[in-house]
């Protein structure tokens, strides 16, 4: 008999398992029925059992003190009984029931269960990858998250960042706006495809969700899985598209000239423009589905490099200094915007308006009783929800400052966002946020993320802590349950491989040296480097400046990931392929950097000749292309585009060096500046 405590996730509140099991060759559902979508989905999920004589009886009655989403599941030899207060409880009981169904049998068990926090979710940022996700991609993601008992999903629909690829601003708008049809955010796709053996190049592509306008369908599908969607339309921060296209709305300098950045909060036209957008989002996507929560961002409202195509090295304040605004400081300008927008959104029926904490807490230091009284006076205190985010390790969260619960609040840890670089695990960060939620009585936990299966373990860890916070202090038990849940046929060996990867993927810049070498980090504009920046020369400079440390790191990582890969390579499940690809990313780049450093040393001291260099480069090219083939077969296609582009740049380095060595009489090999070998293709990829 399998002890269900060893694999069931999220971990239930009460489990009483008895000896034995009951064979189930099919079921019949009796008892309570209704027309609600969540109930229909629960019945749909039960189809895994097929039709037969074993009874699943559903009762909608008050249980567990009437807690929302709670349920009792009682499995006996005669029948399985589900008791719940609501459709969500029935839905989660069914999810647990299907999780327990192994090899045609169910355990004899009694379970009482309910979530500790009502808000358990993810923010899927509008960034690389999600812009090209199809509705089917989102549906698969929603089913995946629902089975972890998540019930919230924030979908970023507008946000902007600096110049990165193709000398384009990183601007993303996911909904077509009839009120402002000029707002569009096309992007280019460029990468080498191992599957097709050629470069894929497509230009001026609009987000799939924008072109097909499927946000409403996404919301409806999520609702049928007990997941509530709230849109995030950033406003003051991460906003370059609107002021760039409409400089008359932007902040002004001291002479009244438009800066094409930020907003003038004294200009009624700004609010007319933004309110028209909010109106359309609410009426078209939210109200038809009964949604009354929205996120307006307002994070990181300060000047950045790379936000102006005419001056990428300039920094431009988003705060207005016109005649009307100059009498207010930045804090007052921010508050004026918040109050005006929140009052309007409340008048439109919004009951929860989420705002990032960082400007109010870290920059202006005003999350205090005075702000509470101001928001009460302006009649927005009841609807404002502070979204507390910090993505560091536990000891450094929130800049080591004590946060508070003066406002309605959720906490936002980091489950994984940068799916286009080497995957890392931030479970220590999730742990820190979960403890703060418990301490301060926040409404819930909703991580900052992108959706990709390489973040499976962090997704599950947050799901576990959001559902049952009492598991927070036993991380080792979580790791063991995760291994048993994902690899039931070889749990002990899986645990060893997963433990290896936990160390490899650690969120520690000192221990995990691979992340900082990724091409993506070299796409940012800095004050002291020519743009595009020197790559991979900059990465090799980092390595050579601390050569012994990096060589030891590469050797250790190669050994560790090779061991992990040997386990994952022999398993056929989708999650095995995901873990194999993660390990292979670390392995491949460790091999490449290690080999290139040794190769340059050998060539420059005369121990390796020109032909030897070419042989080694061709081996590295083959290794790299083999890794890229794994990626192309593993990643969500939409997410693979930018991930593959970054790897295509490194592939092109080898192609160019091979060509350079074959066509040059006396070639050099200087790793810190490889521009002498760069092709037109390489430069275009950058």
XYZ file of C-alpha atoms in Angstrom:
686
model
C 0.000 0.000 0.000
C 1.301 3.432 -0.963
C 1.254 6.042 1.782
C -0.495 8.984 0.121
C 1.245 11.387 2.497
C 4.395 10.700 0.526
C 3.143 12.154 -2.768
C -0.107 14.120 -2.419
C 0.305 17.842 -3.238
C -0.665 20.385 -2.093
C -0.551 18.624 1.263
C -4.045 18.302 2.824
C -4.958 19.460 6.320
C -6.044 16.049 7.604
C -5.384 12.572 6.227
C -6.596 9.322 7.800
C -5.524 6.437 5.598
C -6.531 2.850 6.311
C -5.106 -0.420 5.061
C -6.127 -1.544 1.628
C -7.489 -0.081 -1.550
C -10.481 -0.407 -3.799
C -10.250 -1.380 -7.455
C -12.161 1.049 -9.647
C -13.013 0.002 -13.193
C -15.372 2.918 -13.734
C -17.650 5.230 -11.791
C -21.164 6.612 -11.606
C -21.721 10.086 -10.158
C -24.718 10.619 -7.862
C -26.052 13.333 -5.589
C -25.727 17.072 -6.071
C -25.683 18.544 -9.562
C -25.683 22.096 -10.872
C -25.069 24.112 -14.018
C -22.102 26.131 -12.742
C -19.008 25.898 -14.928
C -16.689 24.781 -12.122
C -18.979 21.847 -11.319
C -19.116 20.887 -14.996
C -15.322 20.907 -15.132
C -15.149 18.705 -12.036
C -17.411 16.163 -13.742
C -15.248 16.439 -16.859
C -12.140 15.648 -14.788
C -13.886 12.539 -13.405
C -13.991 11.100 -16.918
C -10.494 9.723 -16.269
C -12.233 6.886 -14.372
C -14.560 5.929 -17.214
C -18.096 4.677 -16.625
C -18.730 1.861 -14.166
C -20.333 0.722 -10.918
C -18.225 2.449 -8.265
C -20.175 5.389 -6.835
C -18.858 8.909 -6.419
C -21.465 10.723 -4.346
C -21.410 14.522 -4.197
C -23.056 16.465 -1.361
C -23.203 20.249 -1.225
C -23.527 20.938 2.491
C -21.744 23.080 5.057
C -18.477 21.497 6.113
C -15.371 22.634 7.962
C -17.059 25.721 9.419
C -18.196 26.878 6.000
C -14.725 27.756 4.751
C -14.574 28.681 1.078
C -13.114 26.009 -1.215
C -13.048 23.408 1.585
C -14.019 19.787 1.133
C -14.230 16.389 2.754
C -13.286 13.340 0.707
C -14.177 9.945 2.179
C -13.118 6.930 0.111
C -14.398 3.533 1.231
C -14.760 0.181 -0.484
C -18.404 1.009 -1.227
C -18.110 4.568 -2.542
C -16.254 7.859 -2.557
C -18.151 10.687 -0.888
C -17.411 14.338 -1.601
C -18.815 16.958 0.760
C -18.227 20.644 0.077
C -19.626 24.106 0.716
C -19.342 25.292 -2.857
C -18.472 24.364 -6.413
C -14.820 25.173 -5.793
C -14.683 22.684 -2.925
C -16.232 20.006 -5.137
C -13.707 20.849 -7.845
C -10.723 20.531 -5.501
C -12.061 17.295 -4.012
C -12.259 15.862 -7.527
C -8.690 16.979 -8.239
C -7.533 15.181 -5.091
C -9.567 12.107 -6.029
C -7.970 11.906 -9.469
C -4.499 12.397 -7.962
C -5.118 9.381 -5.726
C -6.143 7.126 -8.604
C -3.136 4.896 -9.287
C -3.009 1.674 -11.290
C -6.785 1.356 -11.425
C -7.293 1.673 -7.681
C -8.081 4.199 -4.956
C -6.754 4.132 -1.374
C -9.143 3.809 1.562
C -8.779 7.267 3.071
C -10.579 10.131 4.788
C -9.415 13.689 3.974
C -10.435 17.088 5.329
C -8.963 19.985 3.426
C -9.156 23.723 2.862
C -6.768 26.502 1.799
C -5.076 28.804 4.281
C -5.175 31.733 1.859
C -7.907 32.707 -0.530
C -5.567 34.387 -3.040
C -3.187 31.806 -4.522
C -1.865 32.715 -7.905
C 0.661 33.858 -10.443
C 1.232 37.004 -12.424
C 2.069 36.056 -15.991
C 4.005 39.105 -17.102
C 3.481 40.491 -20.584
C 6.997 39.866 -21.808
C 8.951 37.657 -24.195
C 7.045 34.461 -24.926
C 3.607 35.171 -23.542
C 3.027 37.561 -26.435
C 2.990 34.621 -28.852
C 1.235 32.078 -26.633
C -1.916 30.718 -28.225
C -5.233 30.355 -26.443
C -4.539 26.626 -26.322
C -1.196 27.316 -24.600
C -3.013 29.348 -21.958
C -5.692 26.677 -21.533
C -3.034 24.035 -20.896
C -1.370 26.371 -18.402
C -4.678 26.995 -16.632
C -5.437 23.261 -16.337
C -1.922 22.677 -15.033
C -2.270 25.426 -12.408
C -5.814 24.425 -11.445
C -4.576 20.941 -10.568
C -2.151 22.594 -8.141
C -5.219 24.342 -6.672
C -4.225 27.841 -7.760
C -7.232 30.154 -7.985
C -5.850 33.496 -9.215
C -4.128 34.483 -12.440
C -3.032 38.019 -13.194
C -2.448 38.476 -16.906
C -0.189 41.354 -17.863
C -1.721 43.175 -20.835
C 0.420 46.327 -20.990
C 3.964 46.989 -19.910
C 7.136 48.484 -21.356
C 10.855 48.094 -20.835
C 14.034 49.439 -22.378
C 15.808 48.785 -25.679
C 17.046 45.206 -25.933
C 16.693 43.324 -29.219
C 16.726 44.778 -32.754
C 17.127 48.305 -31.343
C 13.431 48.213 -30.437
C 11.900 49.294 -27.168
C 10.507 46.294 -25.314
C 6.851 47.305 -25.433
C 3.971 44.863 -25.043
C 0.235 45.466 -25.475
C -1.974 42.375 -25.434
C -5.431 43.773 -26.205
C -6.587 45.738 -29.270
C -8.145 48.988 -28.072
C -10.926 50.465 -30.159
C -10.553 53.707 -28.233
C -6.872 53.951 -29.203
C -6.183 51.789 -32.281
C -2.789 53.457 -32.724
C -1.453 51.447 -29.778
C 0.305 48.385 -31.181
C 3.507 46.566 -30.253
C 5.012 44.551 -33.136
C 8.099 42.417 -32.528
C 10.572 40.395 -34.591
C 11.411 36.710 -34.300
C 14.918 35.560 -35.254
C 16.557 32.261 -34.395
C 18.230 29.220 -35.879
C 15.990 26.139 -35.888
C 17.734 22.750 -35.538
C 14.485 21.065 -36.558
C 14.368 22.921 -39.873
C 18.103 23.390 -40.263
C 17.680 27.048 -41.118
C 17.138 30.507 -39.696
C 13.591 31.563 -38.896
C 13.030 35.271 -39.458
C 9.676 36.998 -39.109
C 9.242 40.712 -38.599
C 6.596 43.094 -37.273
C 4.509 40.404 -35.607
C 1.775 41.494 -33.229
C 1.069 39.454 -30.085
C -1.147 36.451 -30.799
C -3.488 37.380 -27.955
C -3.798 40.863 -29.524
C -4.416 39.617 -33.063
C -6.925 36.950 -32.046
C -8.357 39.058 -29.212
C -8.917 36.012 -27.030
C -8.542 37.528 -23.532
C -12.272 37.122 -22.892
C -12.131 33.431 -23.822
C -9.093 32.988 -21.583
C -10.992 34.569 -18.674
C -14.021 32.323 -19.229
C -11.908 29.171 -19.427
C -10.024 30.075 -16.253
C -13.295 30.772 -14.444
C -14.478 27.253 -15.293
C -11.382 25.970 -13.436
C -12.014 28.185 -10.376
C -9.287 30.593 -11.437
C -10.108 34.284 -11.404
C -8.228 36.417 -13.904
C -7.351 40.017 -13.283
C -5.706 42.141 -15.977
C -2.607 44.206 -15.262
C -2.389 47.399 -17.292
C 0.646 49.319 -16.088
C 0.315 53.070 -16.037
C 2.876 55.429 -14.556
C 5.721 52.916 -14.488
C 6.836 50.622 -17.306
C 5.075 52.910 -19.731
C 6.920 54.164 -22.817
C 4.469 53.437 -25.634
C 1.729 55.911 -24.706
C 3.902 58.962 -23.938
C 6.119 58.165 -26.925
C 3.169 58.165 -29.330
C 1.397 60.991 -27.508
C 4.053 63.421 -26.274
C 1.324 65.919 -25.397
C 0.367 63.590 -22.523
C 3.917 63.059 -21.327
C 5.760 64.756 -18.503
C 7.099 68.221 -19.373
C 10.456 69.727 -18.568
C 10.848 73.054 -16.741
C 10.224 74.907 -20.011
C 6.997 73.043 -20.717
C 8.479 70.873 -23.469
C 7.217 67.264 -23.742
C 9.776 64.676 -22.626
C 7.965 61.711 -24.223
C 8.223 59.947 -20.860
C 5.840 59.572 -17.940
C 2.660 61.609 -17.575
C 1.636 65.130 -16.678
C -0.770 64.472 -13.809
C -2.113 68.027 -14.041
C -3.364 67.467 -17.577
C -6.966 66.256 -17.813
C -6.191 64.737 -21.191
C -4.036 62.107 -19.460
C -6.967 60.881 -17.417
C -9.388 61.074 -20.328
C -6.974 58.859 -22.267
C -6.378 56.343 -19.471
C -10.012 56.208 -18.369
C -11.109 55.387 -21.911
C -8.700 52.442 -21.837
C -9.914 51.258 -18.429
C -13.527 51.595 -19.564
C -12.939 49.414 -22.596
C -11.076 46.745 -20.631
C -13.762 46.655 -17.942
C -16.754 46.626 -20.283
C -15.311 44.277 -22.908
C -13.348 41.759 -20.875
C -14.180 42.056 -17.189
C -17.826 42.879 -16.564
C -19.198 40.072 -18.792
C -17.397 37.598 -16.520
C -18.133 39.282 -13.194
C -14.567 40.435 -12.583
C -14.036 43.281 -10.139
C -10.260 43.287 -9.544
C -7.581 44.993 -11.630
C -3.867 45.710 -11.214
C -2.479 49.097 -12.248
C 1.195 48.429 -11.558
C 2.958 51.694 -10.628
C 6.269 49.961 -9.939
C 9.761 51.254 -10.681
C 8.650 54.741 -11.662
C 12.047 56.277 -12.272
C 14.474 57.007 -15.076
C 16.202 54.131 -16.870
C 18.874 53.830 -19.527
C 17.679 52.755 -22.953
C 14.150 54.153 -22.834
C 14.579 56.687 -25.633
C 15.620 55.570 -29.116
C 17.000 59.028 -29.872
C 19.281 58.912 -26.845
C 19.703 55.423 -25.439
C 22.316 56.615 -22.931
C 20.060 59.317 -21.543
C 17.850 59.023 -18.490
C 14.485 60.774 -18.614
C 12.395 61.431 -15.548
C 8.764 60.269 -15.784
C 7.702 63.023 -13.371
C 6.380 66.267 -14.809
C 7.944 69.682 -14.098
C 5.435 71.876 -15.920
C 4.117 75.050 -14.333
C 1.253 73.194 -12.632
C 3.262 70.150 -11.537
C 6.515 71.726 -10.413
C 4.990 72.718 -7.085
C 4.615 69.045 -6.200
C 7.425 66.647 -5.384
C 7.602 63.155 -6.888
C 5.712 61.614 -4.001
C 2.852 64.085 -4.381
C 2.721 63.550 -8.139
C 2.540 59.796 -7.615
C -0.199 60.109 -5.006
C -2.196 62.467 -7.208
C -2.156 59.858 -9.963
C -3.010 56.960 -7.637
C -5.922 58.751 -6.006
C -7.412 59.941 -9.263
C -7.173 56.536 -10.952
C -8.352 54.511 -7.952
C -11.362 56.756 -7.368
C -12.359 56.345 -10.982
C -11.886 52.572 -11.007
C -13.890 52.252 -7.797
C -16.701 54.222 -9.424
C -16.630 51.641 -12.231
C -17.244 48.816 -9.773
C -13.698 47.691 -9.005
C -13.531 46.250 -5.485
C -9.817 45.440 -5.501
C -7.195 47.655 -7.147
C -3.710 46.203 -6.851
C -0.704 48.528 -6.648
C 2.937 47.515 -6.340
C 4.423 48.485 -2.997
C 7.904 49.616 -4.026
C 7.386 53.306 -4.786
C 5.233 53.951 -1.723
C 7.379 51.896 0.660
C 10.955 51.752 -0.595
C 11.243 55.053 -2.449
C 8.858 57.428 -0.674
C 8.593 55.574 2.671
C 4.952 56.526 3.227
C 3.193 53.217 3.935
C 2.047 54.530 7.282
C -1.017 55.671 9.216
C -0.948 59.034 7.470
C -1.362 57.331 4.096
C -4.150 55.183 5.531
C -6.016 58.316 6.602
C -5.442 59.977 3.230
C -6.828 56.979 1.357
C -9.790 56.800 3.742
C -10.472 60.488 3.182
C -10.363 59.927 -0.589
C -12.604 56.849 -0.177
C -10.186 54.386 -1.773
C -8.751 52.663 1.304
C -11.189 49.750 1.055
C -10.241 48.906 -2.544
C -6.463 49.431 -2.589
C -4.417 46.234 -2.254
C -0.657 46.576 -1.848
C 1.282 44.021 -3.871
C 4.495 43.448 -1.885
C 7.299 42.080 -4.060
C 10.931 41.271 -3.381
C 12.957 38.771 -5.379
C 16.084 38.334 -3.259
C 17.081 35.542 -0.911
C 15.333 35.372 2.452
C 17.886 37.402 4.381
C 17.596 40.355 1.993
C 13.866 40.539 1.206
C 12.359 44.027 1.278
C 15.812 45.517 1.751
C 15.905 43.935 5.231
C 13.123 46.280 6.358
C 10.058 45.323 8.362
C 6.923 45.486 6.237
C 3.435 46.049 7.633
C -0.220 45.167 7.172
C -1.772 48.633 7.335
C -3.404 48.000 3.965
C -5.029 45.041 2.342
C -2.047 43.142 0.982
C -0.712 40.181 -0.940
C 2.903 39.055 -1.217
C 4.631 38.465 -4.529
C 7.595 36.076 -4.479
C 9.538 34.967 -7.529
C 8.689 31.542 -8.939
C 10.570 32.127 -12.170
C 10.337 34.817 -14.809
C 13.461 34.723 -16.976
C 12.588 31.599 -18.937
C 14.885 32.854 -21.712
C 18.033 32.377 -19.604
C 19.338 29.438 -17.615
C 16.511 28.359 -15.244
C 17.076 29.063 -11.565
C 15.087 28.189 -8.451
C 13.905 30.833 -6.022
C 12.230 28.580 -3.464
C 14.047 30.336 -0.644
C 12.348 33.545 -1.777
C 8.930 31.844 -1.852
C 9.582 30.532 1.660
C 10.413 34.028 2.924
C 7.228 35.517 1.477
C 5.070 32.698 2.833
C 6.356 33.335 6.349
C 5.590 37.050 6.008
C 2.074 36.310 4.770
C 1.441 34.132 7.792
C 2.916 36.713 10.156
C 0.978 39.686 8.788
C -2.254 37.977 7.790
C -2.092 38.974 4.127
C -4.845 37.949 1.733
C -2.586 35.620 -0.176
C 0.434 34.891 -2.304
C 0.727 35.614 -6.014
C 4.136 35.252 -7.587
C 5.861 37.201 -10.327
C 6.422 34.813 -13.180
C 6.305 33.747 -16.751
C 4.671 30.478 -17.630
C 7.072 27.733 -18.577
C 7.338 24.186 -17.286
C 10.978 24.662 -16.280
C 9.521 26.373 -13.182
C 7.489 23.305 -12.211
C 9.015 22.800 -8.766
C 8.733 26.471 -7.686
C 5.141 26.539 -8.986
C 4.370 23.488 -6.867
C 6.191 24.875 -3.826
C 4.190 28.082 -3.875
C 0.979 26.104 -4.436
C 1.811 24.014 -1.386
C 2.518 26.979 0.890
C -0.489 28.935 -0.334
C -2.738 25.998 0.447
C -1.151 24.670 3.639
C 1.177 27.169 5.291
C 2.014 24.716 8.087
C 4.291 22.852 5.654
C 6.555 25.900 5.374
C 9.114 24.729 7.919
C 9.713 21.285 6.395
C 11.268 21.962 3.005
C 12.929 18.561 2.866
C 9.512 16.892 3.158
C 8.298 19.013 0.247
C 11.269 17.960 -1.886
C 10.583 14.311 -1.121
C 6.878 14.647 -1.961
C 7.711 16.474 -5.185
C 10.015 13.648 -6.284
C 7.363 11.049 -5.444
C 4.620 13.052 -7.155
C 6.518 13.643 -10.374
C 8.507 10.382 -10.541
C 6.369 7.728 -8.817
C 8.168 4.810 -10.484
C 11.681 5.819 -9.403
C 11.285 8.220 -6.506
C 14.562 7.517 -4.710
C 16.692 8.014 -7.824
C 14.633 11.052 -8.824
C 15.193 12.642 -5.430
C 18.959 12.319 -5.881
C 18.865 13.878 -9.352
C 16.519 16.650 -8.240
C 18.693 17.417 -5.213
C 21.665 17.783 -7.548
C 19.691 20.207 -9.699
C 18.524 22.182 -6.657
C 22.149 22.983 -5.910
C 22.986 23.693 -9.554
C 19.988 26.025 -9.948
C 20.444 27.846 -6.652
C 19.469 31.519 -6.590
C 22.843 32.702 -5.413
C 25.041 34.902 -7.582
C 28.178 33.659 -5.883
C 27.339 29.968 -6.166
C 25.492 30.091 -9.506
C 27.931 31.741 -11.884
C 26.169 30.712 -15.084
C 23.289 33.180 -14.978
C 25.408 36.335 -15.257
C 27.106 34.979 -18.397
C 23.834 34.705 -20.324
C 23.505 36.845 -23.439
C 20.250 38.393 -22.209
C 22.010 40.445 -19.529
C 24.185 42.001 -22.223
C 21.114 43.355 -24.044
C 20.719 46.126 -21.445
C 22.150 49.579 -22.086
C 24.757 50.751 -19.581
C 26.380 54.142 -19.182
C 29.953 53.010 -19.770
C 29.702 50.550 -22.693
C 29.123 50.977 -26.389
C 25.833 49.473 -27.532
C 25.332 46.734 -28.599
C 27.614 45.601 -25.824
C 30.605 43.332 -26.233
C 29.373 39.751 -26.288
C 30.529 37.073 -25.746
C 33.683 39.049 -24.984
C 32.112 40.553 -21.873
C 31.207 37.106 -20.565
C 34.728 35.815 -21.179
C 36.187 38.846 -19.425
C 34.155 37.946 -16.325
C 35.471 34.405 -16.523
C 39.105 35.351 -17.066
C 39.029 37.968 -14.298
C 38.272 35.140 -11.843
C 39.551 32.246 -13.899
C 40.279 29.700 -11.168
C 36.845 30.177 -9.594
C 35.045 29.802 -12.909
C 37.063 26.788 -14.046
C 36.272 25.043 -10.755
C 32.608 26.011 -11.140
C 32.451 24.656 -14.694
C 34.112 21.384 -13.694
C 31.745 20.907 -10.768
C 28.677 21.798 -12.860
C 29.664 19.456 -15.695
C 30.056 16.580 -13.244
C 26.783 17.315 -11.425
C 24.589 17.881 -14.471
C 26.015 14.850 -16.265
C 24.873 12.730 -13.336
C 21.411 14.332 -13.295
C 21.041 14.018 -17.071
C 21.769 10.294 -16.905
C 18.631 9.872 -14.790
C 16.278 12.195 -16.666
C 17.361 10.934 -20.099
C 15.984 7.468 -19.366
C 12.483 8.615 -18.431
C 9.669 9.181 -20.908
C 7.443 11.648 -19.055
C 7.106 15.261 -20.143
C 8.451 16.509 -16.820
C 11.549 14.310 -17.286
C 12.219 15.997 -20.607
C 11.829 19.393 -18.942
C 14.354 18.549 -16.236
C 16.698 17.007 -18.798
C 16.662 20.235 -20.817
C 17.411 22.308 -17.707
C 20.385 20.129 -16.809
C 21.570 20.158 -20.407
C 21.571 23.976 -20.487
C 23.979 24.125 -17.544
C 26.018 21.218 -18.881
C 26.352 22.563 -22.419
C 27.423 26.071 -21.490
C 29.793 24.832 -18.790
C 31.450 22.570 -21.362
C 31.611 25.380 -23.898
C 33.077 28.050 -21.628
C 35.538 25.595 -20.085
C 36.668 24.315 -23.484
C 36.997 27.784 -25.010
C 39.176 29.033 -22.155
C 41.442 25.978 -22.408
C 41.423 26.184 -26.207
C 42.523 29.823 -26.226
C 45.268 29.041 -23.734
C 46.521 26.131 -25.805
C 46.394 27.969 -29.108
C 48.113 31.059 -27.761
C 50.916 29.069 -26.097
C 51.412 26.939 -29.194
C 50.281 23.579 -27.805
C 47.207 23.496 -30.089
C 47.515 24.324 -33.777
C 45.044 25.924 -36.151
C 43.560 22.589 -37.269
C 43.168 21.522 -33.664
C 41.215 24.688 -32.920
C 38.882 24.030 -35.852
C 38.250 20.456 -34.663
C 37.385 21.657 -31.161
C 35.142 24.443 -32.482
C 33.258 21.988 -34.683
C 32.730 19.727 -31.665
C 31.393 22.679 -29.670
C 29.076 23.629 -32.517
C 27.691 20.090 -32.598
C 27.236 20.111 -28.811
C 25.450 23.449 -28.966
C 23.141 22.439 -31.806
C 22.267 19.224 -29.981
C 21.260 21.279 -26.941
C 19.198 23.635 -29.106
C 17.387 20.639 -30.605
C 16.473 19.529 -27.097
C 15.155 22.997 -26.321
C 13.095 23.170 -29.497
C 11.410 19.865 -28.600
C 10.799 20.795 -24.961
C 9.803 24.425 -24.566
C 6.404 25.967 -25.239
C 6.876 27.096 -28.836
C 6.034 30.736 -28.105
C 8.578 30.822 -25.285
C 11.239 29.140 -27.368
C 11.634 32.068 -29.781
C 13.673 34.404 -27.583
C 15.333 31.508 -25.727
C 16.443 30.052 -29.055
C 17.526 33.466 -30.278
C 19.940 33.804 -27.374
C 21.327 30.340 -28.078
C 21.483 31.135 -31.795
C 23.844 33.993 -30.988
C 26.212 31.611 -29.223
C 25.853 29.100 -32.054
C 26.783 31.827 -34.530
C 29.944 32.547 -32.543
C 31.169 29.022 -33.327
C 30.051 29.195 -36.963
C 31.876 32.505 -37.393
C 35.036 31.358 -35.614
C 35.196 28.187 -37.708
C 34.837 30.237 -40.886
C 37.404 32.755 -39.636
C 39.985 30.061 -38.834
C 39.408 28.299 -42.146
C 39.781 31.462 -44.239
C 42.509 33.336 -42.347
C 46.220 32.597 -42.737
C 47.267 33.595 -39.243
C 44.083 33.736 -37.132
C 44.019 34.985 -33.575
C 41.924 33.734 -30.667
C 41.294 36.543 -28.203
C 38.196 35.689 -26.178
C 37.550 39.113 -24.656
C 36.794 40.623 -28.060
C 35.637 38.312 -30.836
C 34.400 41.089 -33.107
C 37.170 40.266 -35.606
C 35.274 37.079 -36.505
C 31.707 38.416 -36.302
C 29.519 37.948 -39.372
C 26.618 40.028 -40.598
C 24.317 37.274 -39.327
C 25.792 37.543 -35.830
C 25.299 41.302 -35.760
C 21.716 40.995 -36.994
C 20.875 38.480 -34.282
C 22.060 40.983 -31.715
